[in-house]
mmCIF file of C-alpha atoms in Angstrom:
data_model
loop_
_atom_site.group_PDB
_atom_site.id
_atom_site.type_symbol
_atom_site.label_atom_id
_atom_site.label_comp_id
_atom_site.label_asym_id
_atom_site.label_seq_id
_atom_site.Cartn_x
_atom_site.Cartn_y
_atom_site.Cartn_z
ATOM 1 C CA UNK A 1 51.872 34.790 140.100
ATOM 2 C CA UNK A 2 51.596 31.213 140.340
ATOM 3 C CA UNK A 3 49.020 28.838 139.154
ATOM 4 C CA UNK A 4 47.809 24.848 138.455
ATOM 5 C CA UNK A 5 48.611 24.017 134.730
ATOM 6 C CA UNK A 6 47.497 21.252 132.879
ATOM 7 C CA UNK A 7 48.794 20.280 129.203
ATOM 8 C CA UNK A 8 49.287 17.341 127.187
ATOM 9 C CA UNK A 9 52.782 16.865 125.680
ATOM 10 C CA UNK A 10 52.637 15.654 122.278
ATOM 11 C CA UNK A 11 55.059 14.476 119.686
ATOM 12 C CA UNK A 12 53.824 16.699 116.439
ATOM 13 C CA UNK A 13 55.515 14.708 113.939
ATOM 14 C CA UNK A 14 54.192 11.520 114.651
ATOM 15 C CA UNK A 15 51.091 12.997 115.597
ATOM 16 C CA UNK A 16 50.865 11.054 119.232
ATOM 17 C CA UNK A 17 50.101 12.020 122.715
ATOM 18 C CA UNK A 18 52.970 11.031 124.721
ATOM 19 C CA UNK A 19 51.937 12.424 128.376
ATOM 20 C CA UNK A 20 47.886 13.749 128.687
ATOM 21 C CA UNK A 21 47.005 15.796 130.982
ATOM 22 C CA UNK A 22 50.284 16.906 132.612
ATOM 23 C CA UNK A 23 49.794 18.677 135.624
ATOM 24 C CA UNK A 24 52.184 21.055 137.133
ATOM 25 C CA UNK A 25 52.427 24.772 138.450
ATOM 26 C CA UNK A 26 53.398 28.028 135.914
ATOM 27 C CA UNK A 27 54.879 31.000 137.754
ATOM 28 C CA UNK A 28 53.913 33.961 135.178
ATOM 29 C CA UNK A 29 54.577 37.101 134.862
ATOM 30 C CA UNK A 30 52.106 40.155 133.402
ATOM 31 C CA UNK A 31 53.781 42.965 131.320
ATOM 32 C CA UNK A 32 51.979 46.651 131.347
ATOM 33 C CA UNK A 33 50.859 45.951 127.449
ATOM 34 C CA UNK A 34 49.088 42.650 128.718
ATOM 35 C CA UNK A 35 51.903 40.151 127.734
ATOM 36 C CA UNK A 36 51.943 37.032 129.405
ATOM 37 C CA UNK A 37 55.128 35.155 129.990
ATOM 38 C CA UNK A 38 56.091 32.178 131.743
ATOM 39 C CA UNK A 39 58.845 32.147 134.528
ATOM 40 C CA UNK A 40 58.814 28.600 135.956
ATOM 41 C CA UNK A 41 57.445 25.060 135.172
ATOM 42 C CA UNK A 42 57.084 23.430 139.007
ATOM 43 C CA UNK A 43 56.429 20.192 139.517
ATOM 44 C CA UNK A 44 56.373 18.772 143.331
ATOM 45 C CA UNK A 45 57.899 22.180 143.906
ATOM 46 C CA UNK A 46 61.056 21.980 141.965
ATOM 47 C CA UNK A 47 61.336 23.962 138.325
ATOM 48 C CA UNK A 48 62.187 21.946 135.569
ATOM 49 C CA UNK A 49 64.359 24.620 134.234
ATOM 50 C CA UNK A 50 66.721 23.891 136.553
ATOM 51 C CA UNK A 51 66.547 20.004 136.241
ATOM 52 C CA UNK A 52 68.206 17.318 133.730
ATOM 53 C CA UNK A 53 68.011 18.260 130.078
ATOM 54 C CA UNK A 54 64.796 16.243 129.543
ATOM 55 C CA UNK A 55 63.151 18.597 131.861
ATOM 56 C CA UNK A 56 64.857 21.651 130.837
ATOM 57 C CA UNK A 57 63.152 20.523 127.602
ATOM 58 C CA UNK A 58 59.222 19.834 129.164
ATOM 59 C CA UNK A 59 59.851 22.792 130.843
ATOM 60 C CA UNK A 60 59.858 24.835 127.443
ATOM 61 C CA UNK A 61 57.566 22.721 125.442
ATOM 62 C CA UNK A 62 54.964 23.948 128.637
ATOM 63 C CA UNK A 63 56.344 27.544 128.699
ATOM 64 C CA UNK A 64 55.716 27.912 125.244
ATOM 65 C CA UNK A 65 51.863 25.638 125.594
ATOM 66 C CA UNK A 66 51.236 28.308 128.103
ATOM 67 C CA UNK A 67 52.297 31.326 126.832
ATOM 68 C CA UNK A 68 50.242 30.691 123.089
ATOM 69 C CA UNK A 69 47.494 29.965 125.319
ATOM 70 C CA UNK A 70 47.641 32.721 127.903
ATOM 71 C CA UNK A 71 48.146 35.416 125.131
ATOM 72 C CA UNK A 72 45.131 33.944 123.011
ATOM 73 C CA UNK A 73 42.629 36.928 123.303
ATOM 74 C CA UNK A 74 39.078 35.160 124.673
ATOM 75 C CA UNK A 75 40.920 32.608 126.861
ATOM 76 C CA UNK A 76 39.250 31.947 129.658
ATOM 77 C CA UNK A 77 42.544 31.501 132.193
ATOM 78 C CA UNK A 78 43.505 34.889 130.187
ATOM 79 C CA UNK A 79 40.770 36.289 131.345
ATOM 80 C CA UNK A 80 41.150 35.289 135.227
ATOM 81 C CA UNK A 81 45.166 35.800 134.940
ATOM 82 C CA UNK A 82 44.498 39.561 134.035
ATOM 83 C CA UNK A 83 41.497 40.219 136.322
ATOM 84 C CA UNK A 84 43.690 38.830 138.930
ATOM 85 C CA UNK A 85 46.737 40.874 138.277
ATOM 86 C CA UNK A 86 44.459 43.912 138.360
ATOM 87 C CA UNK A 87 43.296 43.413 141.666
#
């Protein structure tokens, strides 16, 4: 399944935004138990996992964004990703 994504990427040492409100696509996939994990980061419709190592490295900064967020029980994407997936 593929969806719109938006994150900021933030450097947590220095505390600082250093892109808000990144937009891009997640391709996820839903395991039987409910797990949640992200295939592919898409921007303009090429993954960053198979770009330059800066975007290798977005790419899994958003992967793992997404993932905490879309395996936080009472999120409301959560919520839509599973309905969906049911359907």
């Amino acid at each position: 399944m593929r969806l719109p994504f938006c994150t900021t990427i933030r450097d947590e040492i220095h505390e600082i935004d250093l892109i808000a409100d990144f937009e891009c696509e997640i391709e996820l996939s839903v395991a039987r138990d409910g797990l949640i994990t992200i295939d592919a980061v898409y921007v303009d419709g090429c993954s960053l996992f198979g770009g330059d190592p800066l975007s290798r490295s977005l790419a899994g900064r958003i992967a793992n964004d997404a993932e905490t967020k879309l395996n936080t029980q009472g999120n409301a994407l959560r919520d839509r990703v599973l309905e969906r997936e049911a359907a």
